[in-house]
Coordinates of C-alpha atoms in Angstrom, one line a residue:
M282 CA -46.0 58.6 -42.7
M283 CA -43.9 60.3 -40.2
E284 CA -40.1 61.5 -40.5
S285 CA -37.3 59.7 -38.3
C286 CA -35.6 61.9 -36.3
D287 CA -32.0 61.7 -34.9
C288 CA -32.4 62.8 -31.9
L289 CA -31.4 61.1 -28.2
E290 CA -33.5 60.4 -25.6
P291 CA -32.7 61.2 -22.1
Q292 CA -31.3 58.6 -19.5
W293 CA -33.6 59.1 -17.1
P294 CA -37.3 59.6 -16.7
A295 CA -37.7 63.5 -16.6
D296 CA -38.6 64.9 -13.0
E297 CA -39.7 68.4 -13.7
L298 CA -38.3 69.5 -10.0
L299 CA -34.6 67.7 -10.0
I300 CA -34.4 68.9 -13.9
K301 CA -34.9 72.5 -12.6
Y302 CA -32.4 72.3 -10.2
Q303 CA -29.3 71.0 -12.0
Y304 CA -30.3 73.0 -14.8
I305 CA -29.8 75.8 -12.4
S306 CA -26.7 74.5 -11.2
D307 CA -25.1 73.5 -14.3
F308 CA -26.1 77.1 -15.0
F309 CA -23.6 78.3 -12.2
I310 CA -21.3 76.2 -12.1
A311 CA -20.5 77.2 -15.7
L312 CA -20.5 81.0 -15.0
A313 CA -18.2 80.5 -11.8
Y314 CA -15.9 78.4 -13.8
F315 CA -16.0 81.0 -16.8
S316 CA -15.4 83.6 -14.0
I317 CA -12.2 82.4 -12.5
P318 CA -10.2 82.5 -15.7
L319 CA -10.9 86.0 -15.8
E320 CA -9.5 86.1 -12.2
L321 CA -6.4 84.2 -12.9
I322 CA -5.7 86.7 -15.9
Y323 CA -6.2 89.4 -14.0
F324 CA -3.7 88.0 -11.0
V325 CA -1.1 87.3 -13.3
K326 CA -1.1 90.8 -15.0
K327 CA -1.1 92.1 -11.7
S328 CA 1.9 90.2 -10.1
S329 CA 5.0 91.5 -11.0
F330 CA 7.1 88.4 -10.3
F331 CA 5.3 85.2 -10.4
P332 CA 7.2 82.2 -11.9
Y333 CA 4.4 79.5 -12.5
R334 CA 2.5 81.5 -15.7
W335 CA 2.3 78.6 -17.8
V336 CA 0.4 76.5 -14.9
L337 CA -1.8 79.2 -14.7
V338 CA -2.6 79.0 -18.3
Q339 CA -3.2 74.8 -18.1
F340 CA -5.5 75.2 -15.2
G341 CA -7.4 78.1 -16.7
A342 CA -8.3 75.5 -19.7
F343 CA -8.9 72.9 -17.6
I344 CA -11.7 75.6 -15.9
V345 CA -13.0 76.8 -19.2
L346 CA -13.5 73.3 -20.6
C347 CA -15.1 72.2 -17.3
G348 CA -17.1 75.0 -17.5
A349 CA -18.0 74.1 -21.1
T350 CA -19.3 70.6 -20.3
H351 CA -21.6 72.0 -17.6
L352 CA -22.7 75.1 -20.0
I353 CA -23.2 72.0 -22.9
N354 CA -24.8 69.7 -20.1
L355 CA -28.0 72.2 -20.0
W356 CA -29.1 70.6 -23.4
T357 CA -29.3 67.0 -22.0
F358 CA -31.7 67.3 -19.7
T359 CA -34.1 67.1 -22.3
V360 CA -34.4 65.3 -25.9
H361 CA -31.7 66.9 -28.1
S362 CA -29.8 66.2 -31.3
K363 CA -26.7 63.6 -31.9
T364 CA -24.6 67.0 -32.3
V365 CA -24.9 67.7 -28.5
A366 CA -23.8 64.6 -27.8
I367 CA -20.5 64.8 -30.1
V368 CA -19.9 68.6 -28.5
M369 CA -20.4 67.4 -25.2
T370 CA -18.4 64.0 -25.9
V371 CA -15.5 66.6 -27.4
A372 CA -15.4 68.8 -24.4
K373 CA -15.5 66.4 -21.7
V374 CA -12.6 64.7 -23.6
S375 CA -10.6 67.8 -23.9
T376 CA -11.2 68.3 -20.6
A377 CA -9.9 65.1 -19.3
V378 CA -6.7 65.3 -21.6
V379 CA -6.0 69.0 -20.2
S380 CA -7.4 68.1 -16.4
C381 CA -4.5 65.2 -16.8
V382 CA -2.0 67.0 -18.2
T383 CA -2.0 69.8 -15.2
A384 CA -2.7 67.2 -12.7
L385 CA 1.1 65.9 -13.8
M386 CA 2.5 69.4 -14.4
L387 CA 1.6 70.0 -10.8
V388 CA 3.3 67.2 -9.6
H389 CA 6.7 68.9 -10.8
I390 CA 6.0 72.2 -9.1
I391 CA 4.6 71.0 -6.0
P392 CA 8.3 70.2 -4.2
D393 CA 8.9 74.4 -5.5
L394 CA 5.8 75.4 -3.6
L395 CA 6.6 73.5 -0.8
S396 CA 10.2 75.0 -1.1
V397 CA 8.3 78.3 -1.3
K398 CA 6.8 78.0 1.9
T399 CA 10.2 77.0 3.5
R400 CA 11.8 80.2 2.2
E401 CA 8.6 82.0 3.3
L402 CA 9.4 80.8 7.2
F403 CA 12.7 81.6 6.5
L404 CA 12.2 84.8 5.4
R405 CA 9.9 85.8 8.3
S406 CA 12.2 84.6 10.5
K407 CA 15.1 86.9 9.1
A408 CA 12.4 89.5 9.4
E409 CA 11.9 89.0 13.4
E410 CA 15.7 89.0 13.5
L411 CA 15.9 92.1 12.1
D412 CA 13.0 93.1 14.4
R413 CA 15.0 92.5 17.2
E414 CA 18.2 93.8 16.1
M415 CA 16.6 97.0 15.5
G416 CA 15.4 96.7 18.7
L417 CA 18.6 96.3 20.0
I418 CA 20.2 99.3 17.8
R419 CA 17.3 101.5 19.4
T420 CA 18.0 100.2 22.9
Q421 CA 21.9 101.0 22.2
E422 CA 21.1 104.7 20.9
E423 CA 18.7 105.4 23.7
T424 CA 21.5 104.0 25.8
G425 CA 24.0 106.1 24.2
R426 CA 22.2 109.2 24.6
H427 CA 21.9 108.4 28.2
V428 CA 25.5 107.7 28.5
R429 CA 26.0 111.6 26.6
M430 CA 24.1 112.9 29.0
L431 CA 25.1 110.8 31.6
T432 CA 28.7 112.5 31.0
H433 CA 27.8 115.8 30.6
E434 CA 26.2 115.5 34.2
I435 CA 29.4 114.2 35.4
R436 CA 31.7 116.5 33.4
S437 CA 29.5 119.7 34.6
T438 CA 31.0 119.7 38.0
L439 CA 34.5 119.2 39.5
D440 CA 33.2 118.4 42.9
R441 CA 33.8 115.1 43.7
H442 CA 31.0 113.8 45.7
T443 CA 28.6 115.4 43.3
I444 CA 30.5 113.5 40.9
L445 CA 30.0 110.1 42.3
M446 CA 26.6 110.7 43.5
T447 CA 25.2 112.0 40.0
T448 CA 26.5 108.9 38.5
L449 CA 25.1 106.5 40.8
V450 CA 21.8 108.7 40.0
E451 CA 21.7 108.4 36.4
L452 CA 22.9 104.7 36.1
G453 CA 20.0 103.7 38.4
R454 CA 17.4 105.8 36.3
T455 CA 19.1 104.6 33.1
L456 CA 19.4 100.8 33.8
G457 CA 16.5 100.8 36.3
L458 CA 19.0 99.3 39.0
E459 CA 17.6 98.1 42.1
E460 CA 20.8 99.5 43.8
C461 CA 24.3 100.8 43.1
A462 CA 27.0 101.5 45.2
L463 CA 30.3 102.6 45.5
W464 CA 33.3 101.3 47.5
M465 CA 36.4 103.4 48.2
P466 CA 39.9 102.4 49.7
S467 CA 40.3 103.4 53.0
R468 CA 42.9 105.4 54.5
S469 CA 45.3 102.5 55.2
G470 CA 44.8 100.6 51.8
S471 CA 44.1 97.5 53.2
N472 CA 40.5 97.1 52.7
L473 CA 37.2 98.8 50.7
Q474 CA 35.0 100.9 52.3
L475 CA 31.3 101.5 51.2
S476 CA 31.2 105.2 50.6
H477 CA 28.2 105.9 48.5
T478 CA 24.8 104.5 47.8
L479 CA 22.0 105.0 45.7
R480 CA 19.1 104.4 48.0
Y481 CA 20.0 102.5 51.7
K482 CA 21.9 104.2 54.4
I483 CA 25.7 103.2 54.6
T484 CA 25.6 100.7 57.4
V485 CA 28.8 101.3 60.0
G486 CA 31.5 98.7 59.7
S487 CA 30.8 98.2 55.7
T488 CA 34.4 96.9 54.8
V489 CA 35.9 94.5 52.3
P490 CA 39.0 93.1 52.4
I491 CA 41.4 94.4 49.6
N492 CA 42.8 90.8 49.2
H493 CA 39.5 89.0 48.8
P494 CA 39.2 87.0 45.6
I495 CA 36.2 88.5 44.1
V496 CA 38.0 92.1 44.8
N497 CA 41.3 90.5 43.0
E498 CA 39.0 89.4 40.2
V499 CA 37.1 92.5 39.5
F500 CA 40.3 94.9 39.7
S501 CA 42.7 92.2 37.4
C502 CA 39.9 92.4 34.7
S503 CA 39.2 95.7 32.6
H504 CA 35.6 95.2 31.7
A505 CA 32.7 95.0 33.9
K506 CA 31.9 91.5 35.5
I507 CA 28.9 89.7 36.7
I508 CA 29.9 88.9 40.5
P509 CA 27.6 86.4 42.9
H510 CA 25.0 87.9 44.8
T511 CA 26.5 86.6 48.2
C512 CA 29.9 88.2 48.1
P513 CA 30.8 91.0 50.0
L514 CA 30.8 93.5 47.4
A515 CA 27.1 92.9 46.8
R516 CA 25.6 93.4 50.5
I517 CA 24.5 96.9 49.4
R518 CA 20.9 96.6 51.2
P519 CA 19.2 94.9 53.5
L520 CA 18.8 91.4 53.2
S521 CA 15.2 90.7 52.4
G522 CA 13.1 87.5 51.5
R523 CA 13.2 87.1 47.5
Y524 CA 12.1 84.3 45.0
V525 CA 14.5 85.3 42.8
S526 CA 18.4 86.5 43.6
P527 CA 19.0 89.4 41.5
E528 CA 22.1 89.7 39.2
V529 CA 25.1 91.6 40.4
A530 CA 28.0 93.3 38.1
A531 CA 31.2 95.2 39.3
V532 CA 33.3 97.5 37.5
R533 CA 36.7 99.1 38.6
V534 CA 37.2 102.8 38.5
P535 CA 40.7 103.7 38.4
L536 CA 41.5 106.4 40.4
L537 CA 44.1 108.6 39.5
H538 CA 44.5 111.2 42.3
L539 CA 43.0 111.0 45.7
S540 CA 43.0 113.3 48.5
N541 CA 41.0 114.4 51.7
F542 CA 37.6 113.0 51.2
Q543 CA 35.4 112.6 53.9
I544 CA 35.8 108.9 54.5
N545 CA 38.6 108.7 56.8
D546 CA 40.4 111.5 54.9
W547 CA 41.6 109.1 51.8
P548 CA 45.0 109.2 51.1
E549 CA 47.3 110.6 48.4
L550 CA 47.3 107.1 46.2
S551 CA 49.1 105.7 43.1
A552 CA 47.5 105.6 39.8
K553 CA 47.1 102.0 40.0
C554 CA 44.7 101.9 42.6
Y555 CA 41.0 101.3 41.8
A556 CA 37.9 101.6 43.6
V557 CA 34.6 99.2 42.8
M558 CA 31.0 100.3 41.6
V559 CA 28.8 97.5 42.3
L560 CA 25.2 97.6 40.4
M561 CA 22.4 95.7 41.2
L562 CA 19.4 94.8 39.1
P563 CA 15.6 94.4 40.4
S564 CA 15.1 91.3 42.7
D565 CA 12.3 89.0 41.1
S566 CA 12.3 90.3 37.7
A567 CA 14.4 87.6 36.1
R568 CA 16.2 90.2 34.5
K569 CA 19.9 89.5 33.2
W570 CA 22.6 91.9 32.1
H571 CA 22.9 92.4 28.6
I572 CA 26.6 93.0 26.5
H573 CA 25.4 96.7 25.8
E574 CA 24.5 97.5 29.6
M575 CA 28.2 95.9 30.6
E576 CA 29.5 98.0 27.9
L577 CA 27.5 101.1 28.9
V578 CA 29.0 101.0 32.4
E579 CA 32.1 100.4 31.4
V580 CA 32.4 103.6 29.6
V581 CA 30.6 105.3 32.5
A582 CA 33.6 104.1 34.9
D583 CA 36.1 105.4 32.7
Q584 CA 34.5 109.1 32.4
V585 CA 34.4 109.2 36.4
A586 CA 37.9 108.4 36.5
V587 CA 38.3 111.1 34.3
A588 CA 36.1 113.7 35.8
L589 CA 37.6 112.6 39.5
S590 CA 41.2 113.4 37.9
H591 CA 40.2 116.7 36.8
A592 CA 38.8 117.3 40.1
A593 CA 41.6 116.2 42.3
I594 CA 43.4 118.7 39.8
L595 CA 41.1 121.4 40.5
E596 CA 41.6 120.8 44.4
E597 CA 45.3 120.6 44.3
S598 CA 45.3 123.8 42.2
M599 CA 43.4 125.4 44.9
R600 CA 45.1 124.2 47.9
A601 CA 48.5 125.3 45.8
R602 CA 46.7 128.9 45.5
D603 CA 45.5 129.2 49.2
L604 CA 48.8 128.1 50.3
L605 CA 50.3 130.9 48.1
M606 CA 48.0 133.5 49.3
E607 CA 49.1 132.2 53.1
Q608 CA 52.7 132.6 51.9
N609 CA 52.1 136.1 50.3
I610 CA 50.0 137.1 53.3
A611 CA 53.5 135.6 55.8
L612 CA 55.5 137.8 53.2
D613 CA 53.7 140.9 53.2
L614 CA 53.6 140.7 57.2
A615 CA 57.5 140.1 57.1
R616 CA 58.0 142.8 54.7
R617 CA 56.4 145.4 56.9
E618 CA 58.3 143.7 60.1
A619 CA 61.3 144.6 58.1
E620 CA 60.3 148.2 56.9
M621 CA 59.7 148.6 60.7
A622 CA 62.8 147.3 61.7
I623 CA 64.7 149.4 59.2
R624 CA 63.3 152.6 59.6
A625 CA 63.8 151.6 63.9
R626 CA 67.6 151.3 63.1
N627 CA 67.9 154.3 60.7
D628 CA 66.1 156.2 63.7
F629 CA 68.8 154.6 66.0
L630 CA 71.8 155.6 63.6
A631 CA 70.5 159.1 63.3
V632 CA 70.4 159.7 66.9
M633 CA 74.0 157.9 67.1
N634 CA 75.4 159.9 64.4
H635 CA 74.1 163.2 65.8
E636 CA 75.6 161.9 69.4
M637 CA 79.1 160.9 68.1
Q638 CA 79.5 163.8 65.7
T639 CA 79.5 166.2 68.5
P640 CA 82.6 165.1 70.2
M641 CA 84.2 164.3 67.1
Q642 CA 83.9 167.8 65.9
A643 CA 85.4 168.9 69.0
I644 CA 88.6 166.7 68.1
I645 CA 88.8 167.8 65.0
A646 CA 88.6 171.8 66.4
L647 CA 91.2 171.1 69.0
S648 CA 93.7 169.6 66.7
S649 CA 92.9 172.4 64.1
L650 CA 93.6 175.2 66.7
L651 CA 96.7 172.9 67.8
L652 CA 98.3 173.2 64.6
E653 CA 98.2 177.0 64.2
T654 CA 100.5 176.8 67.4
E655 CA 104.1 176.7 67.7
L656 CA 105.0 172.6 67.8
T657 CA 108.0 170.9 67.2
P658 CA 108.1 168.9 63.5
E659 CA 107.2 165.9 65.3
Q660 CA 104.4 167.0 67.3
R661 CA 102.9 168.8 63.7
L662 CA 103.2 165.4 62.3
M663 CA 101.3 163.8 65.0
I664 CA 98.8 166.4 65.5
E665 CA 98.2 166.0 61.7
T666 CA 97.8 162.5 62.2
I667 CA 95.0 162.9 65.0
L668 CA 93.5 165.5 62.3
K669 CA 93.4 163.5 59.7
S670 CA 92.2 160.1 61.4
S671 CA 89.6 162.6 63.2
N672 CA 88.2 163.6 59.5
L673 CA 88.7 159.9 58.6
L674 CA 86.7 158.6 61.7
A675 CA 84.0 161.6 61.2
T676 CA 83.8 160.0 57.3
L677 CA 83.2 156.6 58.6
I678 CA 80.4 157.6 60.8
N679 CA 78.5 159.3 58.4
N680 CA 79.0 156.1 56.5
V681 CA 77.0 154.2 58.9
F682 CA 74.6 156.7 59.1
D683 CA 74.7 156.3 55.1
L684 CA 73.9 152.7 55.2
S685 CA 69.9 153.8 55.2
K686 CA 70.6 155.8 52.1
L687 CA 72.1 152.8 50.4
E688 CA 68.4 151.5 50.9
D689 CA 66.5 154.2 48.9
G690 CA 69.3 154.5 46.3
S691 CA 70.3 158.0 47.7
L692 CA 73.8 157.8 48.8
E693 CA 75.8 160.0 46.8
L694 CA 79.9 160.1 45.6
E695 CA 82.1 163.4 46.8
V696 CA 83.6 163.3 43.3
G697 CA 86.7 165.7 42.8
A698 CA 90.0 166.3 42.3
F699 CA 93.3 164.5 44.6
N700 CA 96.6 163.9 45.0
L701 CA 97.0 159.9 44.2
H702 CA 100.0 159.6 46.0
A703 CA 99.5 161.7 49.0
V704 CA 96.4 159.1 49.4
F705 CA 98.8 156.2 49.9
R706 CA 101.2 158.4 52.4
E707 CA 98.4 159.5 54.5
V708 CA 97.5 155.2 54.9
M709 CA 101.2 154.8 55.6
N710 CA 100.9 157.3 58.4
L711 CA 98.0 155.5 59.8
I712 CA 99.3 152.3 59.6
K713 CA 102.3 152.9 60.9
P714 CA 101.8 153.6 64.5
I715 CA 99.6 150.3 64.8
A716 CA 102.7 148.1 62.8
A717 CA 105.2 149.5 65.4
V718 CA 103.2 148.7 68.2
K719 CA 103.3 144.8 66.8
K720 CA 106.8 145.5 65.7
L721 CA 106.4 144.9 62.3
S722 CA 108.0 146.6 59.4
V723 CA 105.6 148.7 57.0
S724 CA 107.0 150.2 53.4
E725 CA 105.3 151.4 50.3
M726 CA 106.2 151.5 46.8
L727 CA 104.6 153.4 43.9
A728 CA 105.4 152.9 40.3
P729 CA 106.4 155.3 38.1
D730 CA 103.7 154.9 35.6
L731 CA 101.0 155.9 38.6
P732 CA 99.7 159.5 37.8
L733 CA 100.1 161.8 40.6
C734 CA 96.8 163.2 40.6
A735 CA 93.0 161.8 39.9
I736 CA 89.5 162.7 39.7
G737 CA 86.8 160.7 42.3
D738 CA 86.2 160.1 45.7
E739 CA 89.2 160.8 47.6
K740 CA 87.8 159.5 51.0
R741 CA 86.4 156.3 49.8
L742 CA 89.5 155.3 47.9
M743 CA 91.6 156.1 50.9
Q744 CA 89.3 154.0 53.0
T745 CA 89.5 151.1 50.3
I746 CA 93.4 151.1 50.5
L747 CA 93.2 151.6 54.5
N748 CA 91.0 148.6 54.5
I749 CA 93.4 146.4 52.4
A750 CA 96.6 147.3 54.6
G751 CA 95.0 147.4 57.6
N752 CA 94.1 144.4 57.5
A753 CA 97.1 143.2 56.9
V754 CA 98.8 144.9 59.9
K755 CA 95.7 143.4 61.7
F756 CA 96.4 139.5 60.9
T757 CA 99.9 139.6 60.8
K758 CA 101.7 138.5 63.5
E759 CA 105.4 139.1 62.6
G760 CA 107.5 139.7 59.6
R761 CA 107.3 142.7 57.0
I762 CA 104.5 144.1 55.0
S763 CA 105.2 145.9 51.6
L764 CA 102.3 148.2 49.7
T765 CA 103.0 148.5 46.2
A766 CA 100.6 150.3 43.7
S767 CA 100.9 150.5 40.0
V768 CA 98.8 150.9 37.1
G769 CA 96.8 147.3 36.2
K770 CA 97.8 146.0 32.8
P771 CA 94.1 145.1 30.8
E772 CA 95.9 142.2 29.1
Y773 CA 96.5 140.5 32.4
L774 CA 93.1 141.1 33.8
R775 CA 91.0 139.6 31.2
D776 CA 90.1 136.5 32.9
I777 CA 88.0 138.2 35.4
P778 CA 84.7 136.6 35.1
D779 CA 83.2 140.4 35.1
F780 CA 86.3 142.3 33.0
C781 CA 84.7 145.4 31.6
P782 CA 87.0 147.1 28.9
V783 CA 88.4 150.6 29.9
P784 CA 86.2 152.6 27.7
S785 CA 89.0 155.4 26.6
D786 CA 92.5 156.5 27.2
G787 CA 91.8 158.1 30.6
H788 CA 90.7 155.3 32.3
F789 CA 93.1 152.8 34.3
Y790 CA 93.0 150.2 36.2
L791 CA 94.8 150.5 39.7
K792 CA 96.4 147.8 41.2
V793 CA 96.9 147.9 45.0
Q794 CA 98.8 144.8 46.2
V795 CA 99.9 143.8 49.6
N796 CA 102.8 141.9 50.2
I797 CA 103.6 140.0 53.7
Y798 CA 106.5 138.4 54.2
P799 CA 107.2 136.5 57.4
I800 CA 109.9 135.2 59.2
L801 CA 109.3 131.7 58.4
H802 CA 109.1 131.2 54.3
E803 CA 107.2 128.5 53.7
P804 CA 105.4 127.3 50.6
L805 CA 101.6 127.8 50.9
E806 CA 98.8 127.0 48.4
I807 CA 97.3 129.6 46.2
K808 CA 93.9 130.2 46.6
S809 CA 91.6 132.6 44.6
F810 CA 88.1 133.9 45.0
H811 CA 85.9 136.3 43.4
C812 CA 84.2 139.3 44.7
D813 CA 81.9 140.4 41.8
T814 CA 84.3 142.7 39.6
L815 CA 86.5 142.6 42.3
R816 CA 89.6 139.7 42.0
I817 CA 91.4 138.8 44.8
L818 CA 94.3 136.6 45.2
V819 CA 95.1 135.2 48.7
A820 CA 98.4 133.2 49.3
E821 CA 97.7 132.5 53.0
S822 CA 99.5 135.4 54.9
V823 CA 101.5 135.9 52.4
L824 CA 100.0 138.0 49.0
K825 CA 96.8 139.9 48.8
T826 CA 96.0 141.9 45.5
K827 CA 92.9 144.1 44.4
H828 CA 92.2 145.3 41.3
I829 CA 90.3 148.6 41.0
Y830 CA 88.5 149.9 37.8
L831 CA 89.0 154.0 37.3
P832 CA 86.7 155.5 35.0
N833 CA 87.4 158.8 33.1
L834 CA 85.5 161.4 35.0
R835 CA 87.2 163.9 33.5
R836 CA 84.7 163.6 30.3
L837 CA 82.0 163.1 32.5
K838 CA 79.4 165.3 33.7
V839 CA 79.6 164.9 37.4
E840 CA 76.0 164.5 38.7
K841 CA 74.5 163.0 41.9
T842 CA 74.9 159.0 41.5
K843 CA 72.6 156.4 42.1
V844 CA 73.6 153.7 44.3
I845 CA 71.8 150.4 45.1
A846 CA 73.0 147.4 47.4
A847 CA 74.4 144.6 45.8
V848 CA 77.1 142.0 47.4
D849 CA 79.5 142.1 50.4
L850 CA 83.0 143.5 49.1
G851 CA 84.3 143.1 53.0
L852 CA 84.2 146.8 53.7
P853 CA 82.2 148.0 56.7
F854 CA 81.8 151.4 55.1
V855 CA 80.8 151.2 51.4
R856 CA 79.5 147.3 51.8
G857 CA 77.7 146.3 48.7
L858 CA 77.7 150.0 47.3
L859 CA 76.6 149.4 43.1
V860 CA 76.9 152.8 41.5
S861 CA 75.1 153.4 38.2
W862 CA 77.0 156.4 36.4
K863 CA 75.0 158.7 33.7
D864 CA 76.2 159.4 30.4
T865 CA 77.7 155.7 30.6
S866 CA 75.4 153.7 28.7
G867 CA 74.0 152.0 31.9
L868 CA 77.7 150.7 32.7
K869 CA 77.2 149.6 36.2
V870 CA 80.4 149.2 38.4
K871 CA 81.7 148.5 42.1
V872 CA 81.8 152.2 43.8
L873 CA 85.1 150.9 44.7
E874 CA 86.3 151.1 41.2
R875 CA 84.7 154.3 40.7
V876 CA 87.1 156.6 43.1
V877 CA 89.9 157.6 41.0
Q878 CA 90.9 158.8 37.5
R879 CA 94.3 160.0 35.9
R880 CA 94.1 163.7 36.4
S881 CA 96.0 165.7 33.1
L882 CA 98.2 168.2 34.9

């Protein structure tokens, strides 16, 4: 009797070929199911961040169970035990449970997965936007580099035409322009004239009224502005058939200073005057002006304005230099002509002095011979007067010749001791005959404190006093003239603008005063004027006063003095003498103030 077998028969009859195919398929399915969890484990370990690890664990368990069912199913194609069936059942039940749980969990994470896709699209768009911004930044950096290069090119020259042409060429190359032009104000300032273009020749009569609405809009805007391609400012190239009109921009260029351009001699205009730069993009290119391109144009316009102002300053300085050189040439020519005239005058004076001295010396010699004969007192007085007058006239003639010495500083003073009272007596003897002819009464009064003797240039002092008294006689028609000489008090002379204190006790001020007393005494206005260090008070035909400063020549080593020209003292024979005495610490005084000095007896 055979034992009973706890075995299960297969569900369908065995077909060897089908069984082999199913067997092999289940084997590879199980192998694939078992390999997928390994790949998931590798992915989880390698991923730095993944928020759904537990889902992968469930999914891995589901795949492992699926692989187990296919593997167990290999034993069900033939007669198998109940244990195999139970294991198969448990595996399928576990697979069903795990698959349901996994499916339910996927329902919760699907929205998150969809949002991940949305985030991916958002991040991708942001990345593309960042790429565009980086492209713009690179473009702006490239543009900035071109601006720096353009600025360097503009500032490398100070010629205005070179600056403008360099600007047009560099802008056309940097921005890829079809045309770039510059409109400048005309001489009258009533319109704009096309002055520079990049590619096309300037046509005759290319002008635009400065009060055109588009021009006013460009002038009133400090930024670059898009203008219609049909406006007059955009007519900077010949018209041609185009499908798409070009986009045109315009910007104002401040003109700080204008002068002498080739276009009708541009005038000197104020800082409020502007030129217009017009820039045209290529036609049929569909290009538009970008913000950074407009900013580049504005920066270049400002740089052009600065460069033009520098060029204008340089041109102004060059014109001033040329004018100064012309003036220097003219002054040098005038100086040479003046020197030639002075030499001619000096030659003339030398000849005249020589020709006049001969008869004068004859008069002096004859007068001296007459004095040696027997004469009456009146005749002797007259001959002595003639002799002294002749000597004085000879001195005047010599002084006329000495005018040439004033210019080279070689005039010398004849310093010596003389009788100061006798000088005044001689002056009176000279003016009394003239006063007698005009029926004028002349008197002199010497103060008791006036020194009898002094050291100085007697002839020049006598000329000075004679000039003062002679003018009084000359300009007085009737009345009485009084000549008074005294020592001037320094305390009363301090109001003189160029008052100089007396260096020592040996110096004193000589005050010579001429009083004119008309027959009709009327109150007259007192006037004063200053003539360098000499102060003269004038009451019309009433009072004339002259102060003369006298140095202590006794304590000085008498040497030749240096004489240079100064102001007019009103004396024809010592006009403008300024004496610099040695050993006086550089003290400079008038020659009339240096002619007498108190002498110790």
